[in-house]
PDB file of C-alpha atoms and ligand atoms in Angstrom:
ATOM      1  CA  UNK V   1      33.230 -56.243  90.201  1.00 94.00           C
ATOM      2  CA  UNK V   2      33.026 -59.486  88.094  1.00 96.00           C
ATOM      3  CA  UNK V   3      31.983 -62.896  90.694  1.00 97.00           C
ATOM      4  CA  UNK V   4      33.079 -66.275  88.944  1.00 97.00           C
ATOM      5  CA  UNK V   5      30.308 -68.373  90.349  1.00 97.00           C
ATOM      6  CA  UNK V   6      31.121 -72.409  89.754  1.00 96.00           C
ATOM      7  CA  UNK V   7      28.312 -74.664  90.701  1.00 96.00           C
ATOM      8  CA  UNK V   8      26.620 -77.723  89.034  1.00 95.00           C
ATOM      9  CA  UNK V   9      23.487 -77.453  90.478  1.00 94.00           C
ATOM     10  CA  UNK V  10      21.156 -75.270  88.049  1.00 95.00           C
ATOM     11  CA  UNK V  11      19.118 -74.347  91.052  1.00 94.00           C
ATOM     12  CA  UNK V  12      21.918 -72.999  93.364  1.00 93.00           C
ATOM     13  CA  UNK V  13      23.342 -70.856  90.109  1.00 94.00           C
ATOM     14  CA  UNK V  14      20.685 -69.218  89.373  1.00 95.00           C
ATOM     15  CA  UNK V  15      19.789 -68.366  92.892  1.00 94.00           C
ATOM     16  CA  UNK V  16      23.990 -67.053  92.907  1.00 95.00           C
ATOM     17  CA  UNK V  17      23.460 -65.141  89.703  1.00 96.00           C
ATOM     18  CA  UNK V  18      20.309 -63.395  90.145  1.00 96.00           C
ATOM     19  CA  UNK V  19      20.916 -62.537  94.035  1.00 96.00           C
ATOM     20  CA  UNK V  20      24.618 -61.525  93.066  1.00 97.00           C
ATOM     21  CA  UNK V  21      23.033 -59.160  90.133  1.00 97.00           C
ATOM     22  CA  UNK V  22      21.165 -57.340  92.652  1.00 97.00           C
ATOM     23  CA  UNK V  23      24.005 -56.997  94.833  1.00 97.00           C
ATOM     24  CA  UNK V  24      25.673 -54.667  91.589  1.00 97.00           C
ATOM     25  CA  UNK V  25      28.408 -57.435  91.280  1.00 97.00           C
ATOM     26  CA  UNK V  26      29.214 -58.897  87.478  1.00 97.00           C
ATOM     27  CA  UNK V  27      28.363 -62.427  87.771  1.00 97.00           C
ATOM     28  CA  UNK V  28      30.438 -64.762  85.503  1.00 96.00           C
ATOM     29  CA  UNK V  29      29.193 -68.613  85.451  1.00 96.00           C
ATOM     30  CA  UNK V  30      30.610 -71.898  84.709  1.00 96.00           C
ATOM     31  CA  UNK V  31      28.775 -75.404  85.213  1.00 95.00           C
ATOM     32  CA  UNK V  32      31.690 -77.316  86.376  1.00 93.00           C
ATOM     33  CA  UNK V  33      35.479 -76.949  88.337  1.00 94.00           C
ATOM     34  CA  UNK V  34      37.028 -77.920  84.695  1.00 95.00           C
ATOM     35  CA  UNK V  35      34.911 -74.554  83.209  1.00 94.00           C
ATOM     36  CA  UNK V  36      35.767 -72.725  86.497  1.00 95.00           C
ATOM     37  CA  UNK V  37      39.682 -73.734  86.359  1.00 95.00           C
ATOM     38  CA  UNK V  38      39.939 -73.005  82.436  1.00 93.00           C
ATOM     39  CA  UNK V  39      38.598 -69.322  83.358  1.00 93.00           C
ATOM     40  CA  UNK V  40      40.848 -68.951  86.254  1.00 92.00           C
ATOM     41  CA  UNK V  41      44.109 -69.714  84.576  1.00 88.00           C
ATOM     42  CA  UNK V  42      43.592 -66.772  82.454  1.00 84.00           C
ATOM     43  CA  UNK V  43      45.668 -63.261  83.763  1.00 79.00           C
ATOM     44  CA  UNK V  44      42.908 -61.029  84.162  1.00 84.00           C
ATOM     45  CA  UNK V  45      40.593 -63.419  85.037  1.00 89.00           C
ATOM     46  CA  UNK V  46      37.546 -62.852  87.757  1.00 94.00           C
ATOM     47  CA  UNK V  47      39.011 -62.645  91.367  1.00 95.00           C
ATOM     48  CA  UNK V  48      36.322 -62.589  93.467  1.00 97.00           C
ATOM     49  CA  UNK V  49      34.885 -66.632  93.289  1.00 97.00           C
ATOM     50  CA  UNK V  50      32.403 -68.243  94.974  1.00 97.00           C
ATOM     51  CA  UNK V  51      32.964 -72.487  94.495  1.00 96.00           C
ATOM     52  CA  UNK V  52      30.954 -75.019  95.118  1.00 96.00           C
ATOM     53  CA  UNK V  53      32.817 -77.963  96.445  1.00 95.00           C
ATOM     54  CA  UNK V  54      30.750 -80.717  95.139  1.00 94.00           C
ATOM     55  CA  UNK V  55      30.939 -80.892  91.056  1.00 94.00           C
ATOM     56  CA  UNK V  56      31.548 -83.231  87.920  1.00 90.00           C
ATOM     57  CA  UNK V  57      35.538 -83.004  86.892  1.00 88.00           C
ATOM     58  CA  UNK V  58      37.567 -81.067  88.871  1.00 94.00           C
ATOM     59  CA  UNK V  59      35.954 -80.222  92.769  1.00 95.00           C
ATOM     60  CA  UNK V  60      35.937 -77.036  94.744  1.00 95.00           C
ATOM     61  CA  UNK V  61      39.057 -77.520  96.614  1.00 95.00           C
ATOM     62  CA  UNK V  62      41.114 -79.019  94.285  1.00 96.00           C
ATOM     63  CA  UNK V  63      40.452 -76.031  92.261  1.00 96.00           C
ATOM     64  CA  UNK V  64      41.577 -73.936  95.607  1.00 96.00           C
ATOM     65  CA  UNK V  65      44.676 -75.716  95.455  1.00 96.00           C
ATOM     66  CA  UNK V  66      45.665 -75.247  91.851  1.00 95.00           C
ATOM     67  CA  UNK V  67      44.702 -72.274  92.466  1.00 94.00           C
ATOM     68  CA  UNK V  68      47.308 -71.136  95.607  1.00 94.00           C
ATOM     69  CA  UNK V  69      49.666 -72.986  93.753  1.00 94.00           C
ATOM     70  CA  UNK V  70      50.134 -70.710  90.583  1.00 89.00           C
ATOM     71  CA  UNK V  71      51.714 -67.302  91.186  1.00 78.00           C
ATOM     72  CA  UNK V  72      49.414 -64.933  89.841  1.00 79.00           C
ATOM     73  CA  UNK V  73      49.237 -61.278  89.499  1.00 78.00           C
ATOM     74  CA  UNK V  74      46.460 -60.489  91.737  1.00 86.00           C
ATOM     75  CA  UNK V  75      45.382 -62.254  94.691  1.00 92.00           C
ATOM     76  CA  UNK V  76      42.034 -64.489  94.055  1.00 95.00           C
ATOM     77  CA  UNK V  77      39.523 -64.687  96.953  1.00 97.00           C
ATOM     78  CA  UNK V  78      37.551 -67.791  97.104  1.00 97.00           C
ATOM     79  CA  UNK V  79      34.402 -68.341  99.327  1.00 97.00           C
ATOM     80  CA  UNK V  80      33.584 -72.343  99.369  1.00 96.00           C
ATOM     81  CA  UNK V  81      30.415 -73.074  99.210  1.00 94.00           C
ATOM     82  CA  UNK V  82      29.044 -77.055 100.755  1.00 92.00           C
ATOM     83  CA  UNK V  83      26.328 -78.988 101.947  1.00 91.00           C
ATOM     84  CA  UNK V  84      29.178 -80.320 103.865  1.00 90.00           C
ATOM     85  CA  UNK V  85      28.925 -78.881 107.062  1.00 85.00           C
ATOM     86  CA  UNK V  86      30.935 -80.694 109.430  1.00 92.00           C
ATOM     87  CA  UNK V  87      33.521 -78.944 111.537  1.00 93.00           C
ATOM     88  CA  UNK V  88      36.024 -81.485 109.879  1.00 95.00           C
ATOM     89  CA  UNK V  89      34.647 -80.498 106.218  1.00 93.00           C
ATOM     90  CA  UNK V  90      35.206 -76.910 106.918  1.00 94.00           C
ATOM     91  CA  UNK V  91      38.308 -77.038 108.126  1.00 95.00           C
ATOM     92  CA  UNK V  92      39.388 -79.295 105.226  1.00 95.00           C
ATOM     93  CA  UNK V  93      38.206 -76.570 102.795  1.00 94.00           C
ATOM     94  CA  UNK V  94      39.866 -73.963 104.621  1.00 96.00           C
ATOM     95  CA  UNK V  95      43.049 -76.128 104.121  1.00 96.00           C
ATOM     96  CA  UNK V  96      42.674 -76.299 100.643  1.00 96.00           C
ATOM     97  CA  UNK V  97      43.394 -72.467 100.517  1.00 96.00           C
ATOM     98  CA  UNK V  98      39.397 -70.948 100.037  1.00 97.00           C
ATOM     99  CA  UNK V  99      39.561 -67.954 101.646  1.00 97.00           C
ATOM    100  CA  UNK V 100      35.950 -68.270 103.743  1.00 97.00           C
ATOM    101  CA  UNK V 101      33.464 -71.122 103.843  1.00 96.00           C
ATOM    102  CA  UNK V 102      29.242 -70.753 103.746  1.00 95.00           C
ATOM    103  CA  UNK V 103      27.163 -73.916 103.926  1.00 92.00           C
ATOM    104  CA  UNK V 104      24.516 -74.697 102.040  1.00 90.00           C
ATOM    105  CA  UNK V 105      21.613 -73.809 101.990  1.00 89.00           C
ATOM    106  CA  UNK V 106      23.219 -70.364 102.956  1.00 90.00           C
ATOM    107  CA  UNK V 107      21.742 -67.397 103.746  1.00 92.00           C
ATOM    108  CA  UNK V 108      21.511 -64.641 101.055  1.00 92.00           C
ATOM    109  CA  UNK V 109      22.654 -61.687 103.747  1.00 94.00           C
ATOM    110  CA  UNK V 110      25.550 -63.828 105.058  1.00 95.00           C
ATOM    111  CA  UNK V 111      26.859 -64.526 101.952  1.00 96.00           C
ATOM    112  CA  UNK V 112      26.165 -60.798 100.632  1.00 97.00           C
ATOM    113  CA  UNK V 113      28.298 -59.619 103.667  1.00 97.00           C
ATOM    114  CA  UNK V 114      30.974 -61.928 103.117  1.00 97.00           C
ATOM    115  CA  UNK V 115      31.316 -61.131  99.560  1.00 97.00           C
ATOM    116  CA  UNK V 116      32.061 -57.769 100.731  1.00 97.00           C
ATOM    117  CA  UNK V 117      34.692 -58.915 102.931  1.00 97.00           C
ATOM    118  CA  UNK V 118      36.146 -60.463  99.976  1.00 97.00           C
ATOM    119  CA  UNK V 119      35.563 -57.544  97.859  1.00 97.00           C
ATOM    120  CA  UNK V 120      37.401 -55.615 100.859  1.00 97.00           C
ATOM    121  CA  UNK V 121      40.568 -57.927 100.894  1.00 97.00           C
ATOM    122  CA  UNK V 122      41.074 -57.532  97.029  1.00 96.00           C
ATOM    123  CA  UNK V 123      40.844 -53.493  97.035  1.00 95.00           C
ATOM    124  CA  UNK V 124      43.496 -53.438  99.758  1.00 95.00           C
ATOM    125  CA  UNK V 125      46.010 -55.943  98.094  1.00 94.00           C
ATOM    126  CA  UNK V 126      45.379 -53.789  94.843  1.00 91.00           C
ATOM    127  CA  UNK V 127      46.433 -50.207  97.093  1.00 93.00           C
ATOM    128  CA  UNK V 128      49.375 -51.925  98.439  1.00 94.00           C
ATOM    129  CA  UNK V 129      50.566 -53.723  95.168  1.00 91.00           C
ATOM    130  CA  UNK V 130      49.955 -50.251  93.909  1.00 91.00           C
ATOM    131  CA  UNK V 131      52.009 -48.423  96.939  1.00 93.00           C
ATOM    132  CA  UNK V 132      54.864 -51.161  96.627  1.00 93.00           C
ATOM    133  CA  UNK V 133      55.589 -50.169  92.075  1.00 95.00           C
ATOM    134  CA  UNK V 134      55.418 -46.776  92.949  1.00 96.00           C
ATOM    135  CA  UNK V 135      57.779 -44.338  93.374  1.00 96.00           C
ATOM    136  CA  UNK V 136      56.813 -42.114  96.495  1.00 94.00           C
ATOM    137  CA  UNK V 137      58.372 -38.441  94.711  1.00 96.00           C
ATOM    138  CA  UNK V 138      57.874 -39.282  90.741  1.00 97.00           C
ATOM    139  CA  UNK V 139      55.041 -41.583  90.854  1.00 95.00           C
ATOM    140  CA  UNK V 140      56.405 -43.472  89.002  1.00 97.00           C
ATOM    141  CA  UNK V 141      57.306 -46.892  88.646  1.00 97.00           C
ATOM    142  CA  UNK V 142      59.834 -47.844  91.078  1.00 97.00           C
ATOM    143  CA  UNK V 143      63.027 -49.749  90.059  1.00 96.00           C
ATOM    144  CA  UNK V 144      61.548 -52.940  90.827  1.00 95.00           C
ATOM    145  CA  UNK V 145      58.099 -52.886  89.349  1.00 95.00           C
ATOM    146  CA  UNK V 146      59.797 -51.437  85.864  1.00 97.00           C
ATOM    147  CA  UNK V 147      62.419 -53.882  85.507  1.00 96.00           C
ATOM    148  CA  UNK V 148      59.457 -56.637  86.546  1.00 93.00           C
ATOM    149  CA  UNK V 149      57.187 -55.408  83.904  1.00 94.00           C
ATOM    150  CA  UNK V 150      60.337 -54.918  81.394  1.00 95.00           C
ATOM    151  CA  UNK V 151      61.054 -58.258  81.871  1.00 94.00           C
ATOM    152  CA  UNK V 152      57.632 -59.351  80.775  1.00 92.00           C
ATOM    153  CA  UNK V 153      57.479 -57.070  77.392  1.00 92.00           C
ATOM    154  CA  UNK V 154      60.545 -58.831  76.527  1.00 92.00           C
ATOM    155  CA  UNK V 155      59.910 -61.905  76.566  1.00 90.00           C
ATOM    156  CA  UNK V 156      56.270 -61.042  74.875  1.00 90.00           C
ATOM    157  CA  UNK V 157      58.611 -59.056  71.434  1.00 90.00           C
ATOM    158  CA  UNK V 158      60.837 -62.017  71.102  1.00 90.00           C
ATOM    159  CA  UNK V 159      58.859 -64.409  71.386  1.00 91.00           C
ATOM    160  CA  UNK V 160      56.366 -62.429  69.060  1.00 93.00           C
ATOM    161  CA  UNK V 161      59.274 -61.149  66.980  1.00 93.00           C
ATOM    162  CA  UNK V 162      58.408 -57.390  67.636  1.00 94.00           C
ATOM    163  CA  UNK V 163      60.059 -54.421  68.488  1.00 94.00           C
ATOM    164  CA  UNK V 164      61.443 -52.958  71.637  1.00 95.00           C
ATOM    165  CA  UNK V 165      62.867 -49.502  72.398  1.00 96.00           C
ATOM    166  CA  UNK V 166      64.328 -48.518  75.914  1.00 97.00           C
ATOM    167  CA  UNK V 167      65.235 -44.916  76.538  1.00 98.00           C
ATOM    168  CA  UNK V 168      67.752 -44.014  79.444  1.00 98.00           C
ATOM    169  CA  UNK V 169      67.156 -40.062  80.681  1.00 98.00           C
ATOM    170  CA  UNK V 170      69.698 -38.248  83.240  1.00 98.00           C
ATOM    171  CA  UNK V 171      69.544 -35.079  84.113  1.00 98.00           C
ATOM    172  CA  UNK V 172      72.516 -33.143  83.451  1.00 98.00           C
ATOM    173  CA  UNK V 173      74.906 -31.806  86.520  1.00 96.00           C
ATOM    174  CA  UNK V 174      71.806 -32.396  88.675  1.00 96.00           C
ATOM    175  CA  UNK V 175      74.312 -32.878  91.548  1.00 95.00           C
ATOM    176  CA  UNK V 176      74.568 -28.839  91.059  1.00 95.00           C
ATOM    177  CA  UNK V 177      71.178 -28.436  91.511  1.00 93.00           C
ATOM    178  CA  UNK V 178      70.549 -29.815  94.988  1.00 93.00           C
ATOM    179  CA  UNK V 179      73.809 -28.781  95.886  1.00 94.00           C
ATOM    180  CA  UNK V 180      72.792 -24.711  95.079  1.00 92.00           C
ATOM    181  CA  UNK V 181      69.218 -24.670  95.652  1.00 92.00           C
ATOM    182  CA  UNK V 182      68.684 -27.494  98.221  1.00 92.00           C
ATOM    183  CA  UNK V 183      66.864 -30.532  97.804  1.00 92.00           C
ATOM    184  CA  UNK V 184      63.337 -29.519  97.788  1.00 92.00           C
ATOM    185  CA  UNK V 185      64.482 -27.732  94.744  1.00 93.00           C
ATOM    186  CA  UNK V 186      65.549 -30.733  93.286  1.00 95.00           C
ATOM    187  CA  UNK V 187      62.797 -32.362  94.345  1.00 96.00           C
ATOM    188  CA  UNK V 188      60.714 -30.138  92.094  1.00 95.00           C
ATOM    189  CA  UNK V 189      62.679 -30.577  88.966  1.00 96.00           C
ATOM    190  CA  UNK V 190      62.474 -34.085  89.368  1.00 97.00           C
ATOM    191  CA  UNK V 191      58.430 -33.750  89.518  1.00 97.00           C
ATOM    192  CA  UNK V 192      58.533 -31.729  86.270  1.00 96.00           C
ATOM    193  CA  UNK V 193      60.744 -34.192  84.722  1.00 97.00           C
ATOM    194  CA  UNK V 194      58.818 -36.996  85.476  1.00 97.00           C
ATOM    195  CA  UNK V 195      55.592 -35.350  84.302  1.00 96.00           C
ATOM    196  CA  UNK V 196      57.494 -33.726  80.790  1.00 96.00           C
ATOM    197  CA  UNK V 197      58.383 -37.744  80.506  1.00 96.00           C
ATOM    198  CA  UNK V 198      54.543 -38.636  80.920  1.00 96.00           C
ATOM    199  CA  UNK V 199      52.880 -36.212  79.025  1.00 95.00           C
ATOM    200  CA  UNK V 200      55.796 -36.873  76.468  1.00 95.00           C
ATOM    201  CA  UNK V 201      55.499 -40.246  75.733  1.00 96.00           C
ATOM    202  CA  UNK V 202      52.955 -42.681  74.545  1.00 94.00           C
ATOM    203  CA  UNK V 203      50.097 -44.468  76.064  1.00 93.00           C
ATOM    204  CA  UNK V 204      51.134 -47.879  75.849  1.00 93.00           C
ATOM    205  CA  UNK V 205      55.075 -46.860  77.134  1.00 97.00           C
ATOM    206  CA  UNK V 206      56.111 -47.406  80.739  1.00 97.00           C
ATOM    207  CA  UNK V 207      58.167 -45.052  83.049  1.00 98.00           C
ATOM    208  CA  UNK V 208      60.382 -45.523  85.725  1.00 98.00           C
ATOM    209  CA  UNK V 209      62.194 -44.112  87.725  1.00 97.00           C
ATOM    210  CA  UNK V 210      66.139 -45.848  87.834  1.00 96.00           C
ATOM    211  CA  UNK V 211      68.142 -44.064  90.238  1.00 92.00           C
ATOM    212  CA  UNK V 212      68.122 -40.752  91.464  1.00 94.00           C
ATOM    213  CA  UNK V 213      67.998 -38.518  88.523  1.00 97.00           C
ATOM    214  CA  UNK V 214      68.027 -41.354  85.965  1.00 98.00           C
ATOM    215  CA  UNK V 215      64.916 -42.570  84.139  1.00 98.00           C
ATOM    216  CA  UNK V 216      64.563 -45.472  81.588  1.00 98.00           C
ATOM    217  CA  UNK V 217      61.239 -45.528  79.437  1.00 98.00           C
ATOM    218  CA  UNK V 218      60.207 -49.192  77.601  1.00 97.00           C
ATOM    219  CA  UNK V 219      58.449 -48.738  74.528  1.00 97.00           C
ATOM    220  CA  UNK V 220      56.897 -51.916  73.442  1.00 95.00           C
ATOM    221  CA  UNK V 221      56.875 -52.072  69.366  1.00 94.00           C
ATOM    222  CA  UNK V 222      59.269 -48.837  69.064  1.00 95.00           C
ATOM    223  CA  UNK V 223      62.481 -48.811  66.533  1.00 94.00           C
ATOM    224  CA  UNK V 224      65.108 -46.527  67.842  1.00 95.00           C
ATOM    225  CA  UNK V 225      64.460 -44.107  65.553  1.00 95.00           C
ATOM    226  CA  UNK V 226      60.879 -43.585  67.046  1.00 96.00           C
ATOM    227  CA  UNK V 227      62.315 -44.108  70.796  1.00 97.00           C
ATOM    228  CA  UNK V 228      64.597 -41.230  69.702  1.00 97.00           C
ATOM    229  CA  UNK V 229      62.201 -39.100  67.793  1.00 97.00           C
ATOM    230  CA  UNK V 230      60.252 -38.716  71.004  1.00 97.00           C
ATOM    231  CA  UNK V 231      63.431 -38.348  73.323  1.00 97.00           C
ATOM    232  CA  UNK V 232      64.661 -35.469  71.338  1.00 98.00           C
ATOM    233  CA  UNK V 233      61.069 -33.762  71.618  1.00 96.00           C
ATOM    234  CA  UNK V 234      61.423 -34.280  75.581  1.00 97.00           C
ATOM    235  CA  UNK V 235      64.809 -32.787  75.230  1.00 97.00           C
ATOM    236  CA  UNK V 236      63.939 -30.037  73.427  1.00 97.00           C
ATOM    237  CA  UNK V 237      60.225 -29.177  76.217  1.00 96.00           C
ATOM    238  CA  UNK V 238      63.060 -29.645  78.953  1.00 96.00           C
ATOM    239  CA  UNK V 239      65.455 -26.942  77.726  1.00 95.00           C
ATOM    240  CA  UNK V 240      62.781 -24.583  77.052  1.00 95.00           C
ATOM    241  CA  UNK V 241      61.072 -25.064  80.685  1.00 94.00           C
ATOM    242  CA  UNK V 242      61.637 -23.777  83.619  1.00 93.00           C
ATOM    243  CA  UNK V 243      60.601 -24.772  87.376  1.00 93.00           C
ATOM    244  CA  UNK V 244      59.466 -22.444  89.280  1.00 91.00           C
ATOM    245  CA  UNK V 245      60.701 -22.530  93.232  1.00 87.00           C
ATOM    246  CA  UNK V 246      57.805 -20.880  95.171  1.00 82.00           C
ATOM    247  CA  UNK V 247      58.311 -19.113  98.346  1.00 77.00           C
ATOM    248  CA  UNK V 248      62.400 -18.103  96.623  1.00 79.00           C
ATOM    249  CA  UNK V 249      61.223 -16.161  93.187  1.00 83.00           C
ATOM    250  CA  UNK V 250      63.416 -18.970  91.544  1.00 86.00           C
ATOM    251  CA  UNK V 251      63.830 -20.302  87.880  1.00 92.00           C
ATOM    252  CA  UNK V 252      65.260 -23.465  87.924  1.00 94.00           C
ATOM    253  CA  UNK V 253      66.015 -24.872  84.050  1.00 94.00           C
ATOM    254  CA  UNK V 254      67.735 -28.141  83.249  1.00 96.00           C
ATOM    255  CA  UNK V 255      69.245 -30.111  80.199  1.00 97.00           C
ATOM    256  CA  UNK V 256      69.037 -33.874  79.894  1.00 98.00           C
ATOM    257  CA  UNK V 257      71.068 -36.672  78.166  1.00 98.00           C
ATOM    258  CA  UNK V 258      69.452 -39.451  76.662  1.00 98.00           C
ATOM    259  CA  UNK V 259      70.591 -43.000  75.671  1.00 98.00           C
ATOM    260  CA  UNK V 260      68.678 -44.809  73.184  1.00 97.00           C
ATOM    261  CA  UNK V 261      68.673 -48.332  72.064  1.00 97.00           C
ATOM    262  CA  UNK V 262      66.178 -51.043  70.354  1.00 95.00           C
ATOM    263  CA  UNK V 263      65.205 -54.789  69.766  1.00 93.00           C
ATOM    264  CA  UNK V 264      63.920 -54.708  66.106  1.00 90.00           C
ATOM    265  CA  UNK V 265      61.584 -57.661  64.912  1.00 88.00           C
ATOM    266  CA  UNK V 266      63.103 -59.467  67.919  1.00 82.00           C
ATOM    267  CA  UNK V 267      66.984 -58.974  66.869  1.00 83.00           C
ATOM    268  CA  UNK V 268      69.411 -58.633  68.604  1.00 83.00           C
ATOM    269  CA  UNK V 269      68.191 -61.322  70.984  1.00 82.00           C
ATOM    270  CA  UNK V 270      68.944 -59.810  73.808  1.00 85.00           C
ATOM    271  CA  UNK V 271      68.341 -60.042  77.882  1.00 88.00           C
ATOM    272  CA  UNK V 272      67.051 -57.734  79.215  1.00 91.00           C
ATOM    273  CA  UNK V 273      70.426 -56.444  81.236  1.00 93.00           C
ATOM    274  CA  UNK V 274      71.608 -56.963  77.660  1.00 93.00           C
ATOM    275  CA  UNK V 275      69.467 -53.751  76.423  1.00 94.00           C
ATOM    276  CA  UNK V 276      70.133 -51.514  79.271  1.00 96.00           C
ATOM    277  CA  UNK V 277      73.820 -51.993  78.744  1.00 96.00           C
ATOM    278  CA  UNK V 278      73.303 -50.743  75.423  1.00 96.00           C
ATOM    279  CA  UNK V 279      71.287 -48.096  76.647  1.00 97.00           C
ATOM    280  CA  UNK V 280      73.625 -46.834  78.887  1.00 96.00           C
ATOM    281  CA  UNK V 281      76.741 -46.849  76.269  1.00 96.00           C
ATOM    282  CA  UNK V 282      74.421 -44.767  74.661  1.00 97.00           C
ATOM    283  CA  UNK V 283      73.776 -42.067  77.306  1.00 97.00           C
ATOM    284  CA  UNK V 284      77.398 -42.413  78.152  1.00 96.00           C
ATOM    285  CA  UNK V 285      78.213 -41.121  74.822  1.00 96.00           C
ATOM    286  CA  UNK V 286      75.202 -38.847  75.110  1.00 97.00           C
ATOM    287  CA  UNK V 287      77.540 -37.143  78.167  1.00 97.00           C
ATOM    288  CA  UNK V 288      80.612 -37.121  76.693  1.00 96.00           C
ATOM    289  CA  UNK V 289      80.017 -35.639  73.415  1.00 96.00           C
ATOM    290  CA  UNK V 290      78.685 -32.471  75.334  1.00 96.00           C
ATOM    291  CA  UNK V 291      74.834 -33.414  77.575  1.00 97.00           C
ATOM    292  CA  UNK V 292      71.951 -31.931  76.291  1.00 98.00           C
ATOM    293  CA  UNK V 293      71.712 -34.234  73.045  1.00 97.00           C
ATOM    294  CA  UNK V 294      70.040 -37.760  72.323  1.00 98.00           C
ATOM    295  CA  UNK V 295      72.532 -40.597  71.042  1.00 97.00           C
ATOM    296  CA  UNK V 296      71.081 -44.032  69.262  1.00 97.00           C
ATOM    297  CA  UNK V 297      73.083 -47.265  70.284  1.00 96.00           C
ATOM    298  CA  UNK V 298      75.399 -47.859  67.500  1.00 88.00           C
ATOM    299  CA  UNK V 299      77.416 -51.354  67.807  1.00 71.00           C
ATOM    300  CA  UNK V 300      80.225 -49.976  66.643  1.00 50.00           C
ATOM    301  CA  UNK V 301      82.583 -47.272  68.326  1.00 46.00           C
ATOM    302  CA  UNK V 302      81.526 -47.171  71.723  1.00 44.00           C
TER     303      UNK V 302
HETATM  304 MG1  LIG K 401      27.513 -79.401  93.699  1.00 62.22          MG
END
């Protein structure tokens, strides 16, 4: 795990660095808060930090502050670090948003142990962000963390004038399903869906799941033509498979209908509810003119 250590003192940092080393964490330095804040702006930055309150430019705690200020993806843990040792100091730090405070000159064990609390802290908020995008049956992304991370990709194409496909999946008279074999029947098909989807689509796409048998796929840099290219080879793997029900010798197989549409070099500028309508005309059409088929947005006729 990567430690941004922040310290002016050449001592003290290479005390941090070489005791943190041997402790199997990644240490990352910087000299001063204005090095320290410049790496911690970044997404994907370090999130473990140990500070040091005292430093040229920007100080330890106003660094905590920025820091709690700016929503960022993934929680940052910051251990203070001062010769300031009064119970006034500490709580001032505290205040500041660090997560734990260690005076100086600490103690290599303490802070060893309470880099591991840290370390803790971070690997839990990662499991629950994890829990709270997921969809519990699919696994999925949920509703939420696909339209979140849609929202993102759009903005990135158009401002980047890229392309953008979305693809909206629905199984076909899956009500019929659930209502004939039960729901741990459906249940099933939805798990083979969801897993003909993944193994189906590229790397670099994202899958979600929308409702209950309705799944939208964003594929950052795709035309249409290749969103629908790959739609119409899911299509085609989902006709041709079939679930097995254990326990009831049963052979489940289900059609889908897909609705395609695209942002291409950034045009149409579009939000992102924009898109999905489209998307949905699309597997509207997809439905009427008979399920089991793939239709590409057309801004004409429907
Ligand atoms: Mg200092």
């Amino acid at each position: 795990m990567r430690v941004l250590i922040a310290d002016d003192d050449a001592l003290s940092r290479k005390i941090l660095e070489e005791s943190l080393s041997h402790w199997g964490y990644e240490p990352v330095i910087t000299k001063d808060g204005d090095e320290a804040w410049d790496m911690l702006k970044e997404d994907g930055g370090p999130t473990l930090v140990v500070l040091d309150w005292v430093m040229p430019g920007m100080e330890g705690i106003e660094i905590c502050q920025k820091v709690r200020a700016r929503r960022t993806a993934n929680y940052i843990y910051i251990i203070l670090l001062s010769a300031k040792n009064s119970n006034e100091d500490v709580i001032k730090g505290l205040e500041s948003g660090a997560d734990d405070y260690i005076s100086k000159p600490f103690h290599p064990e303490e802070l060893k142990s309470r880099l591991k609390i840290g370390q803790r802290i971070i690997e839990l908020e990662k499991r629950i962000m994890c829990l709270a995008s997921t969809d519990y049956l699919t696994a999925l992304l949920n509703r939420r963390a696909f339209m979140e991370r849609m929202e993102a990709e759009i903005n990135r194409v158009t401002r980047e004038n890229k392309s953008f496909g979305i693809v909206i999946a629905d199984l076909d008279h899956f009500k019929l399903v659930n209502d004939t074999y039960g729901h741990q029947a459906g249940d099933l098909v939805l798990q083979e869906f969801s897993r003909c989807l993944s193994s189906s689509f590229r790397i670099y796409d994202f899958i979600g799941r929308y409702g209950g048998e309705e799944f939208i796929v964003g594929l950052p840099g795709a035309s249409s033509e290749v969103a629908g290219a790959i739609a119409e080879r899911v299509r085609k793997r989902l006709e041709q498979h079939r679930t097995l029900v254990p326990d009831c010798d049963l052979e489940i197989s289900v059609t889908a209908s897909f609705g395609i549409t695209s942002m291409e070099n950034g045009r149409p500028q579009l939000s992102m509810d924009g898109l999905i309508k489209q998307a949905d005309s699309a597997l509207y059409m997809a439905k009427q003119l008979g399920r089991n088929r793939v239709e590409i947005f057309k801004s004409y006729g429907y």
